[in-house]
PDB file of N, CA and C in Angstrom:
ATOM      1  N   UNK F   1      -9.762  -2.559 -15.864  1.00  0.00           N
ATOM      2  CA  UNK F   1      -8.910  -2.349 -14.720  1.00  0.00           C
ATOM      3  C   UNK F   1      -9.725  -2.614 -13.457  1.00  0.00           C
ATOM      4  N   UNK F   2      -9.153  -3.386 -12.562  1.00  0.00           N
ATOM      5  CA  UNK F   2      -9.841  -3.704 -11.313  1.00  0.00           C
ATOM      6  C   UNK F   2      -9.971  -2.455 -10.451  1.00  0.00           C
ATOM      7  N   UNK F   3     -10.962  -2.479  -9.576  1.00  0.00           N
ATOM      8  CA  UNK F   3     -11.240  -1.330  -8.730  1.00  0.00           C
ATOM      9  C   UNK F   3     -10.063  -0.965  -7.828  1.00  0.00           C
ATOM     10  N   UNK F   4      -9.265  -1.941  -7.438  1.00  0.00           N
ATOM     11  CA  UNK F   4      -8.145  -1.672  -6.525  1.00  0.00           C
ATOM     12  C   UNK F   4      -6.857  -1.285  -7.248  1.00  0.00           C
ATOM     13  N   UNK F   5      -6.837  -1.436  -8.567  1.00  0.00           N
ATOM     14  CA  UNK F   5      -5.631  -1.091  -9.321  1.00  0.00           C
ATOM     15  C   UNK F   5      -5.482   0.414  -9.438  1.00  0.00           C
ATOM     16  N   UNK F   6      -4.242   0.847  -9.450  1.00  0.00           N
ATOM     17  CA  UNK F   6      -3.937   2.264  -9.565  1.00  0.00           C
ATOM     18  C   UNK F   6      -3.328   2.532 -10.932  1.00  0.00           C
ATOM     19  N   UNK F   7      -3.747   3.586 -11.580  1.00  0.00           N
ATOM     20  CA  UNK F   7      -3.163   3.983 -12.860  1.00  0.00           C
ATOM     21  C   UNK F   7      -2.197   5.120 -12.593  1.00  0.00           C
ATOM     22  N   UNK F   8      -1.054   5.072 -13.285  1.00  0.00           N
ATOM     23  CA  UNK F   8      -0.082   6.136 -13.118  1.00  0.00           C
ATOM     24  C   UNK F   8       0.712   6.317 -14.398  1.00  0.00           C
ATOM     25  N   UNK F   9       1.208   7.500 -14.564  1.00  0.00           N
ATOM     26  CA  UNK F   9       2.108   7.786 -15.673  1.00  0.00           C
ATOM     27  C   UNK F   9       3.509   7.435 -15.210  1.00  0.00           C
ATOM     28  N   UNK F  10       4.198   6.592 -15.972  1.00  0.00           N
ATOM     29  CA  UNK F  10       5.549   6.175 -15.581  1.00  0.00           C
ATOM     30  C   UNK F  10       6.604   6.623 -16.589  1.00  0.00           C
ATOM     31  N   UNK F  11       6.157   7.194 -17.714  1.00  0.00           N
ATOM     32  CA  UNK F  11       7.119   7.658 -18.699  1.00  0.00           C
ATOM     33  C   UNK F  11       6.508   8.708 -19.596  1.00  0.00           C
ATOM     34  N   UNK F  12       7.390   9.457 -20.274  1.00  0.00           N
ATOM     35  CA  UNK F  12       6.906  10.492 -21.179  1.00  0.00           C
ATOM     36  C   UNK F  12       7.984  10.832 -22.195  1.00  0.00           C
ATOM     37  N   UNK F  13       7.560  11.480 -23.277  1.00  0.00           N
ATOM     38  CA  UNK F  13       8.463  11.957 -24.317  1.00  0.00           C
ATOM     39  C   UNK F  13       8.066  13.387 -24.662  1.00  0.00           C
ATOM     40  N   UNK F  14       9.065  14.221 -24.935  1.00  0.00           N
ATOM     41  CA  UNK F  14       8.839  15.562 -25.454  1.00  0.00           C
ATOM     42  C   UNK F  14       9.502  15.613 -26.820  1.00  0.00           C
ATOM     43  N   UNK F  15       8.720  15.951 -27.829  1.00  0.00           N
ATOM     44  CA  UNK F  15       9.253  16.028 -29.189  1.00  0.00           C
ATOM     45  C   UNK F  15       8.512  17.112 -29.949  1.00  0.00           C
ATOM     46  N   UNK F  16       9.101  17.511 -31.051  1.00  0.00           N
ATOM     47  CA  UNK F  16       8.444  18.453 -31.939  1.00  0.00           C
ATOM     48  C   UNK F  16       8.872  18.158 -33.365  1.00  0.00           C
ATOM     49  N   UNK F  17       8.104  18.690 -34.298  1.00  0.00           N
ATOM     50  CA  UNK F  17       8.369  18.481 -35.717  1.00  0.00           C
ATOM     51  C   UNK F  17       8.736  19.808 -36.356  1.00  0.00           C
ATOM     52  N   UNK F  18       9.823  19.781 -37.134  1.00  0.00           N
ATOM     53  CA  UNK F  18      10.224  20.924 -37.944  1.00  0.00           C
ATOM     54  C   UNK F  18      10.396  20.391 -39.363  1.00  0.00           C
ATOM     55  N   UNK F  19       9.525  20.832 -40.241  1.00  0.00           N
ATOM     56  CA  UNK F  19       9.483  20.342 -41.620  1.00  0.00           C
ATOM     57  C   UNK F  19       9.362  18.824 -41.619  1.00  0.00           C
ATOM     58  N   UNK F  20      10.360  18.107 -42.125  1.00  0.00           N
ATOM     59  CA  UNK F  20      10.262  16.644 -42.157  1.00  0.00           C
ATOM     60  C   UNK F  20      11.144  15.991 -41.095  1.00  0.00           C
ATOM     61  N   UNK F  21      11.496  16.762 -40.058  1.00  0.00           N
ATOM     62  CA  UNK F  21      12.353  16.239 -38.988  1.00  0.00           C
ATOM     63  C   UNK F  21      11.590  16.127 -37.670  1.00  0.00           C
ATOM     64  N   UNK F  22      11.766  15.013 -37.020  1.00  0.00           N
ATOM     65  CA  UNK F  22      11.232  14.817 -35.677  1.00  0.00           C
ATOM     66  C   UNK F  22      12.374  15.054 -34.697  1.00  0.00           C
ATOM     67  N   UNK F  23      12.209  15.992 -33.801  1.00  0.00           N
ATOM     68  CA  UNK F  23      13.222  16.304 -32.785  1.00  0.00           C
ATOM     69  C   UNK F  23      12.745  15.734 -31.454  1.00  0.00           C
ATOM     70  N   UNK F  24      13.474  14.783 -30.929  1.00  0.00           N
ATOM     71  CA  UNK F  24      13.135  14.198 -29.638  1.00  0.00           C
ATOM     72  C   UNK F  24      14.066  14.818 -28.603  1.00  0.00           C
ATOM     73  N   UNK F  25      13.491  15.609 -27.711  1.00  0.00           N
ATOM     74  CA  UNK F  25      14.279  16.351 -26.732  1.00  0.00           C
ATOM     75  C   UNK F  25      14.418  15.595 -25.415  1.00  0.00           C
ATOM     76  N   UNK F  26      13.353  14.918 -24.994  1.00  0.00           N
ATOM     77  CA  UNK F  26      13.366  14.261 -23.688  1.00  0.00           C
ATOM     78  C   UNK F  26      12.572  12.977 -23.732  1.00  0.00           C
ATOM     79  N   UNK F  27      13.154  11.934 -23.169  1.00  0.00           N
ATOM     80  CA  UNK F  27      12.429  10.702 -22.858  1.00  0.00           C
ATOM     81  C   UNK F  27      12.744  10.424 -21.393  1.00  0.00           C
ATOM     82  N   UNK F  28      11.715  10.221 -20.596  1.00  0.00           N
ATOM     83  CA  UNK F  28      11.940   9.962 -19.177  1.00  0.00           C
ATOM     84  C   UNK F  28      11.057   8.813 -18.715  1.00  0.00           C
ATOM     85  N   UNK F  29      11.621   7.973 -17.855  1.00  0.00           N
ATOM     86  CA  UNK F  29      10.882   6.869 -17.235  1.00  0.00           C
ATOM     87  C   UNK F  29      11.143   6.952 -15.732  1.00  0.00           C
ATOM     88  N   UNK F  30      10.086   6.819 -14.949  1.00  0.00           N
ATOM     89  CA  UNK F  30      10.203   6.842 -13.492  1.00  0.00           C
ATOM     90  C   UNK F  30      11.236   5.801 -13.058  1.00  0.00           C
ATOM     91  N   UNK F  31      12.119   6.150 -12.121  1.00  0.00           N
ATOM     92  CA  UNK F  31      13.171   5.213 -11.702  1.00  0.00           C
ATOM     93  C   UNK F  31      12.665   3.830 -11.287  1.00  0.00           C
ATOM     94  N   UNK F  32      11.486   3.756 -10.685  1.00  0.00           N
ATOM     95  CA  UNK F  32      10.949   2.460 -10.254  1.00  0.00           C
ATOM     96  C   UNK F  32      10.536   1.566 -11.421  1.00  0.00           C
ATOM     97  N   UNK F  33      10.457   2.123 -12.625  1.00  0.00           N
ATOM     98  CA  UNK F  33       9.967   1.371 -13.777  1.00  0.00           C
ATOM     99  C   UNK F  33      11.007   1.241 -14.893  1.00  0.00           C
ATOM    100  N   UNK F  34      12.221   1.620 -14.617  1.00  0.00           N
ATOM    101  CA  UNK F  34      13.269   1.539 -15.626  1.00  0.00           C
ATOM    102  C   UNK F  34      13.695   0.092 -15.866  1.00  0.00           C
ATOM    103  N   UNK F  35      14.325  -0.123 -17.024  1.00  0.00           N
ATOM    104  CA  UNK F  35      14.864  -1.429 -17.435  1.00  0.00           C
ATOM    105  C   UNK F  35      13.756  -2.461 -17.649  1.00  0.00           C
ATOM    106  N   UNK F  36      12.597  -1.960 -18.104  1.00  0.00           N
ATOM    107  CA  UNK F  36      11.465  -2.840 -18.434  1.00  0.00           C
ATOM    108  C   UNK F  36      11.032  -2.661 -19.890  1.00  0.00           C
ATOM    109  N   UNK F  37      11.828  -1.914 -20.676  1.00  0.00           N
ATOM    110  CA  UNK F  37      11.490  -1.688 -22.073  1.00  0.00           C
ATOM    111  C   UNK F  37      10.542  -0.527 -22.314  1.00  0.00           C
ATOM    112  N   UNK F  38      10.197   0.214 -21.264  1.00  0.00           N
ATOM    113  CA  UNK F  38       9.242   1.313 -21.411  1.00  0.00           C
ATOM    114  C   UNK F  38       9.842   2.439 -22.246  1.00  0.00           C
ATOM    115  N   UNK F  39      11.085   2.808 -21.978  1.00  0.00           N
ATOM    116  CA  UNK F  39      11.732   3.864 -22.757  1.00  0.00           C
ATOM    117  C   UNK F  39      11.843   3.496 -24.220  1.00  0.00           C
ATOM    118  N   UNK F  40      12.175   2.252 -24.484  1.00  0.00           N
ATOM    119  CA  UNK F  40      12.287   1.776 -25.865  1.00  0.00           C
ATOM    120  C   UNK F  40      10.934   1.869 -26.569  1.00  0.00           C
ATOM    121  N   UNK F  41       9.883   1.503 -25.869  1.00  0.00           N
ATOM    122  CA  UNK F  41       8.546   1.564 -26.475  1.00  0.00           C
ATOM    123  C   UNK F  41       8.107   3.010 -26.706  1.00  0.00           C
ATOM    124  N   UNK F  42       8.414   3.893 -25.749  1.00  0.00           N
ATOM    125  CA  UNK F  42       8.079   5.310 -25.918  1.00  0.00           C
ATOM    126  C   UNK F  42       8.807   5.873 -27.128  1.00  0.00           C
ATOM    127  N   UNK F  43      10.100   5.555 -27.268  1.00  0.00           N
ATOM    128  CA  UNK F  43      10.878   6.018 -28.419  1.00  0.00           C
ATOM    129  C   UNK F  43      10.292   5.479 -29.720  1.00  0.00           C
ATOM    130  N   UNK F  44       9.980   4.200 -29.758  1.00  0.00           N
ATOM    131  CA  UNK F  44       9.409   3.594 -30.969  1.00  0.00           C
ATOM    132  C   UNK F  44       8.078   4.248 -31.341  1.00  0.00           C
ATOM    133  N   UNK F  45       7.247   4.509 -30.362  1.00  0.00           N
ATOM    134  CA  UNK F  45       5.950   5.147 -30.631  1.00  0.00           C
ATOM    135  C   UNK F  45       6.138   6.571 -31.144  1.00  0.00           C
ATOM    136  N   UNK F  46       7.090   7.312 -30.565  1.00  0.00           N
ATOM    137  CA  UNK F  46       7.355   8.676 -31.026  1.00  0.00           C
ATOM    138  C   UNK F  46       7.837   8.666 -32.472  1.00  0.00           C
ATOM    139  N   UNK F  47       8.732   7.736 -32.800  1.00  0.00           N
ATOM    140  CA  UNK F  47       9.229   7.630 -34.170  1.00  0.00           C
ATOM    141  C   UNK F  47       8.101   7.240 -35.131  1.00  0.00           C
ATOM    142  N   UNK F  48       7.264   6.308 -34.708  1.00  0.00           N
ATOM    143  CA  UNK F  48       6.135   5.885 -35.541  1.00  0.00           C
ATOM    144  C   UNK F  48       5.154   7.041 -35.763  1.00  0.00           C
ATOM    145  N   UNK F  49       4.810   7.741 -34.685  1.00  0.00           N
ATOM    146  CA  UNK F  49       3.883   8.873 -34.809  1.00  0.00           C
ATOM    147  C   UNK F  49       4.465   9.952 -35.716  1.00  0.00           C
ATOM    148  N   UNK F  50       5.774  10.208 -35.567  1.00  0.00           N
ATOM    149  CA  UNK F  50       6.415  11.193 -36.428  1.00  0.00           C
ATOM    150  C   UNK F  50       6.367  10.775 -37.882  1.00  0.00           C
ATOM    151  N   UNK F  51       6.624   9.514 -38.148  1.00  0.00           N
ATOM    152  CA  UNK F  51       6.579   9.004 -39.518  1.00  0.00           C
ATOM    153  C   UNK F  51       5.171   9.150 -40.097  1.00  0.00           C
ATOM    154  N   UNK F  52       4.172   8.808 -39.305  1.00  0.00           N
ATOM    155  CA  UNK F  52       2.786   8.940 -39.758  1.00  0.00           C
ATOM    156  C   UNK F  52       2.434  10.392 -40.058  1.00  0.00           C
ATOM    157  N   UNK F  53       3.101  11.324 -39.362  1.00  0.00           N
ATOM    158  CA  UNK F  53       2.842  12.754 -39.566  1.00  0.00           C
ATOM    159  C   UNK F  53       3.676  13.338 -40.710  1.00  0.00           C
ATOM    160  N   UNK F  54       4.524  12.510 -41.342  1.00  0.00           N
ATOM    161  CA  UNK F  54       5.280  12.967 -42.492  1.00  0.00           C
ATOM    162  C   UNK F  54       6.749  13.237 -42.250  1.00  0.00           C
ATOM    163  N   UNK F  55       7.237  12.995 -41.044  1.00  0.00           N
ATOM    164  CA  UNK F  55       8.666  13.199 -40.820  1.00  0.00           C
ATOM    165  C   UNK F  55       9.440  12.043 -41.441  1.00  0.00           C
ATOM    166  N   UNK F  56      10.643  12.334 -41.897  1.00  0.00           N
ATOM    167  CA  UNK F  56      11.478  11.312 -42.515  1.00  0.00           C
ATOM    168  C   UNK F  56      12.869  11.251 -41.891  1.00  0.00           C
ATOM    169  N   UNK F  57      13.127  12.139 -40.933  1.00  0.00           N
ATOM    170  CA  UNK F  57      14.402  12.168 -40.214  1.00  0.00           C
ATOM    171  C   UNK F  57      14.101  12.374 -38.741  1.00  0.00           C
ATOM    172  N   UNK F  58      14.959  11.831 -37.890  1.00  0.00           N
ATOM    173  CA  UNK F  58      14.787  12.024 -36.445  1.00  0.00           C
ATOM    174  C   UNK F  58      16.109  12.464 -35.850  1.00  0.00           C
ATOM    175  N   UNK F  59      16.038  13.422 -34.955  1.00  0.00           N
ATOM    176  CA  UNK F  59      17.196  13.893 -34.209  1.00  0.00           C
ATOM    177  C   UNK F  59      16.945  13.605 -32.737  1.00  0.00           C
ATOM    178  N   UNK F  60      17.903  12.957 -32.108  1.00  0.00           N
ATOM    179  CA  UNK F  60      17.793  12.618 -30.696  1.00  0.00           C
ATOM    180  C   UNK F  60      18.850  13.406 -29.938  1.00  0.00           C
ATOM    181  N   UNK F  61      18.420  14.214 -29.012  1.00  0.00           N
ATOM    182  CA  UNK F  61      19.354  15.002 -28.224  1.00  0.00           C
ATOM    183  C   UNK F  61      19.681  14.247 -26.940  1.00  0.00           C
ATOM    184  N   UNK F  62      20.967  14.220 -26.586  1.00  0.00           N
ATOM    185  CA  UNK F  62      21.370  13.518 -25.366  1.00  0.00           C
ATOM    186  C   UNK F  62      22.634  14.171 -24.809  1.00  0.00           C
ATOM    187  N   UNK F  63      22.718  14.248 -23.498  1.00  0.00           N
ATOM    188  CA  UNK F  63      23.929  14.758 -22.857  1.00  0.00           C
ATOM    189  C   UNK F  63      25.067  13.761 -23.022  1.00  0.00           C
ATOM    190  N   UNK F  64      26.263  14.267 -23.121  1.00  0.00           N
ATOM    191  CA  UNK F  64      27.443  13.411 -23.317  1.00  0.00           C
ATOM    192  C   UNK F  64      27.592  12.392 -22.195  1.00  0.00           C
ATOM    193  N   UNK F  65      27.217  12.744 -20.980  1.00  0.00           N
ATOM    194  CA  UNK F  65      27.388  11.856 -19.843  1.00  0.00           C
ATOM    195  C   UNK F  65      26.213  10.937 -19.558  1.00  0.00           C
ATOM    196  N   UNK F  66      25.148  11.021 -20.358  1.00  0.00           N
ATOM    197  CA  UNK F  66      23.950  10.227 -20.105  1.00  0.00           C
ATOM    198  C   UNK F  66      24.059   8.883 -20.838  1.00  0.00           C
ATOM    199  N   UNK F  67      24.777   7.950 -20.232  1.00  0.00           N
ATOM    200  CA  UNK F  67      25.023   6.649 -20.861  1.00  0.00           C
ATOM    201  C   UNK F  67      23.750   5.831 -21.033  1.00  0.00           C
ATOM    202  N   UNK F  68      22.807   5.936 -20.096  1.00  0.00           N
ATOM    203  CA  UNK F  68      21.552   5.179 -20.207  1.00  0.00           C
ATOM    204  C   UNK F  68      20.805   5.589 -21.469  1.00  0.00           C
ATOM    205  N   UNK F  69      20.705   6.885 -21.710  1.00  0.00           N
ATOM    206  CA  UNK F  69      20.011   7.369 -22.916  1.00  0.00           C
ATOM    207  C   UNK F  69      20.769   6.963 -24.172  1.00  0.00           C
ATOM    208  N   UNK F  70      22.074   7.087 -24.147  1.00  0.00           N
ATOM    209  CA  UNK F  70      22.865   6.708 -25.320  1.00  0.00           C
ATOM    210  C   UNK F  70      22.670   5.224 -25.650  1.00  0.00           C
ATOM    211  N   UNK F  71      22.620   4.380 -24.631  1.00  0.00           N
ATOM    212  CA  UNK F  71      22.381   2.950 -24.865  1.00  0.00           C
ATOM    213  C   UNK F  71      21.002   2.713 -25.442  1.00  0.00           C
ATOM    214  N   UNK F  72      19.996   3.441 -24.964  1.00  0.00           N
ATOM    215  CA  UNK F  72      18.646   3.319 -25.507  1.00  0.00           C
ATOM    216  C   UNK F  72      18.637   3.695 -26.985  1.00  0.00           C
ATOM    217  N   UNK F  73      19.289   4.786 -27.331  1.00  0.00           N
ATOM    218  CA  UNK F  73      19.282   5.257 -28.705  1.00  0.00           C
ATOM    219  C   UNK F  73      20.041   4.310 -29.631  1.00  0.00           C
ATOM    220  N   UNK F  74      21.050   3.648 -29.109  1.00  0.00           N
ATOM    221  CA  UNK F  74      21.781   2.693 -29.942  1.00  0.00           C
ATOM    222  C   UNK F  74      20.872   1.526 -30.284  1.00  0.00           C
TER     223      UNK F  74
END
């Protein structure tokens, strides 16, 4: 990374494991960085990490009115 470049967190996921289930409660991407595939990559990484940890099912929680999240999950 160049000396003038700035590093920042632009997205995050909150999840937990219960037995063989991965529960994904929150995925968030900073508004300035949305629609760049970051949320999709965060979701894929969470699912992969859960699988590596032994989970075999995933539950994604989403509000009924959150169309952006529903589209991501589809």
